[in-house]
Amino acid sequence: MGHDDVIRLSTELICSQPLIAKVVGQKFPFVFVDESQDTAPAVVESLKAISKALGSKFCLGFIGDPMQKIYTAGAGAIEPLAGWKSIEKPENFRCPVAVLNVINNIRAGGDGRQPRGSA
């Protein structure tokens, strides 16, 4: 059994078996997915299934930027479930302002976001 098989089988079990979704969510009540734009769509759907099964007893966060997607099979922008809150983070402290200006020019036609830094 390979890595892809484990992902395919586990996500299918979580999505099709509510008891398994509950058990996984109770074992791991806080899940944060960094670089979520590159996460396999089946993984996103299985985590949403856990969130639906447990409601407020499960904390799920997706942290990502669809404009930074590097894998064609990644989920890209993730549609929020009802009641989810979106938290915007327009600051970028990793790049000098000159680099951010170039980045913002490149992504201008994308999602309309313009990350900003400090001078």
Protein backbone atom coordinates (compact mmCIF):
# COMPACT_ATOMS: atom_id res chain seq x y z
CA MET A 1 0.00 0.00 0.00
CA GLY A 2 1.42 3.39 -0.96
CA HIS A 3 1.01 6.94 0.30
CA ASP A 4 -1.75 7.75 -2.21
CA ASP A 5 -3.66 4.63 -1.14
CA VAL A 6 -3.57 5.68 2.52
CA ILE A 7 -4.92 9.13 1.68
CA ARG A 8 -7.62 7.74 -0.62
CA LEU A 9 -8.79 5.08 1.86
CA SER A 10 -8.67 7.26 4.97
CA THR A 11 -10.52 10.17 3.40
CA GLU A 12 -13.14 7.82 1.97
CA LEU A 13 -13.67 6.19 5.38
CA ILE A 14 -13.96 9.56 7.16
CA CYS A 15 -16.45 10.88 4.60
CA SER A 16 -18.58 7.72 4.44
CA GLN A 17 -18.50 6.62 8.09
CA PRO A 18 -19.71 9.29 10.55
CA LEU A 19 -18.44 7.25 13.52
CA ILE A 20 -14.90 7.29 12.14
CA ALA A 21 -15.17 11.05 11.53
CA LYS A 22 -16.21 11.53 15.16
CA VAL A 23 -13.43 9.32 16.53
CA VAL A 24 -10.75 11.13 14.50
CA GLY A 25 -12.13 14.53 15.53
CA GLN A 26 -12.26 13.56 19.20
CA LYS A 27 -8.68 12.28 19.08
CA PHE A 28 -7.49 15.44 17.31
CA PRO A 29 -9.89 18.27 18.31
CA PHE A 30 -7.68 21.02 16.82
CA VAL A 31 -6.50 20.77 13.21
CA PHE A 32 -4.79 23.58 11.33
CA VAL A 33 -3.73 23.01 7.73
CA ASP A 34 -0.90 25.25 6.56
CA GLU A 35 -0.44 25.83 2.82
CA SER A 36 -4.00 24.58 2.43
CA GLN A 37 -4.13 25.65 -1.21
CA ASP A 38 -1.95 22.62 -2.02
CA THR A 39 -3.91 20.15 0.10
CA ALA A 40 -5.66 17.33 -1.76
CA PRO A 41 -9.37 18.12 -2.20
CA ALA A 42 -10.31 14.74 -0.67
CA VAL A 43 -8.40 15.66 2.50
CA VAL A 44 -10.21 19.02 2.68
CA GLU A 45 -13.57 17.28 2.28
CA SER A 46 -12.75 14.69 4.96
CA LEU A 47 -11.76 17.44 7.42
CA LYS A 48 -14.99 19.27 6.62
CA ALA A 49 -16.87 16.01 7.30
CA ILE A 50 -15.26 15.85 10.74
CA SER A 51 -16.22 19.48 11.35
CA LYS A 52 -19.82 18.77 10.34
CA ALA A 53 -19.93 15.68 12.57
CA LEU A 54 -18.58 17.40 15.70
CA GLY A 55 -19.60 21.03 15.27
CA SER A 56 -18.15 23.31 17.95
CA LYS A 57 -16.26 20.40 19.56
CA PHE A 58 -13.80 20.48 16.64
CA CYS A 59 -11.62 23.42 15.64
CA LEU A 60 -10.52 23.44 11.99
CA GLY A 61 -8.44 26.09 10.31
CA PHE A 62 -7.17 26.37 6.75
CA ILE A 63 -4.25 28.73 6.27
CA GLY A 64 -3.28 29.36 2.69
CA ASP A 65 -3.04 31.64 -0.29
CA PRO A 66 -4.59 30.31 -3.52
CA MET A 67 -2.24 32.58 -5.50
CA GLN A 68 0.68 30.54 -4.14
CA LYS A 69 -0.68 27.19 -5.30
CA ILE A 70 2.14 25.08 -6.71
CA TYR A 71 0.44 21.69 -7.21
CA THR A 72 -2.19 21.30 -9.93
CA ALA A 73 -4.08 18.75 -7.81
CA GLY A 74 -4.32 21.07 -4.78
CA ALA A 75 -7.62 22.40 -3.48
CA GLY A 76 -6.85 26.07 -4.17
CA ALA A 77 -9.36 28.40 -2.53
CA ILE A 78 -11.38 26.50 0.08
CA GLU A 79 -15.07 27.27 0.36
CA PRO A 80 -16.03 27.90 3.99
CA LEU A 81 -18.81 25.97 5.66
CA ALA A 82 -21.77 27.81 7.17
CA GLY A 83 -20.75 29.57 10.35
CA TRP A 84 -17.04 29.63 9.56
CA LYS A 85 -15.17 32.87 10.03
CA SER A 86 -12.60 34.12 7.55
CA ILE A 87 -9.56 35.83 9.04
CA GLU A 88 -7.61 38.04 6.66
CA LYS A 89 -3.89 38.60 7.19
CA PRO A 90 -2.75 41.35 4.84
CA GLU A 91 0.65 41.79 6.49
CA ASN A 92 3.81 40.24 5.13
CA PHE A 93 6.89 40.70 7.28
CA ARG A 94 9.05 38.19 5.40
CA CYS A 95 9.74 40.36 2.37
CA PRO A 96 11.13 43.87 1.94
CA VAL A 97 8.61 46.42 0.66
CA ALA A 98 10.36 46.51 -2.74
CA VAL A 99 9.77 42.75 -3.15
CA LEU A 100 6.13 43.12 -2.03
CA ASN A 101 5.60 45.80 -4.69
CA VAL A 102 6.77 43.36 -7.38
CA ILE A 103 4.63 40.55 -5.93
CA ASN A 104 1.57 42.81 -5.78
CA ASN A 105 2.06 43.79 -9.44
CA ILE A 106 2.25 40.11 -10.42
CA ARG A 107 -0.88 39.12 -8.48
CA ALA A 108 -2.88 42.27 -9.35
CA GLY A 109 -5.09 40.37 -11.80
CA GLY A 110 -5.60 37.48 -9.39
CA ASP A 111 -7.56 37.86 -6.20
CA GLY A 112 -7.25 41.59 -5.58
CA ARG A 113 -5.28 41.17 -2.36
CA GLN A 114 -2.30 43.43 -1.85
CA PRO A 115 -0.08 42.20 1.00
CA ARG A 116 1.72 45.00 2.78
CA GLY A 117 4.86 45.12 4.87
CA SER A 118 6.68 47.57 7.03
CA ALA A 119 9.15 50.08 5.66
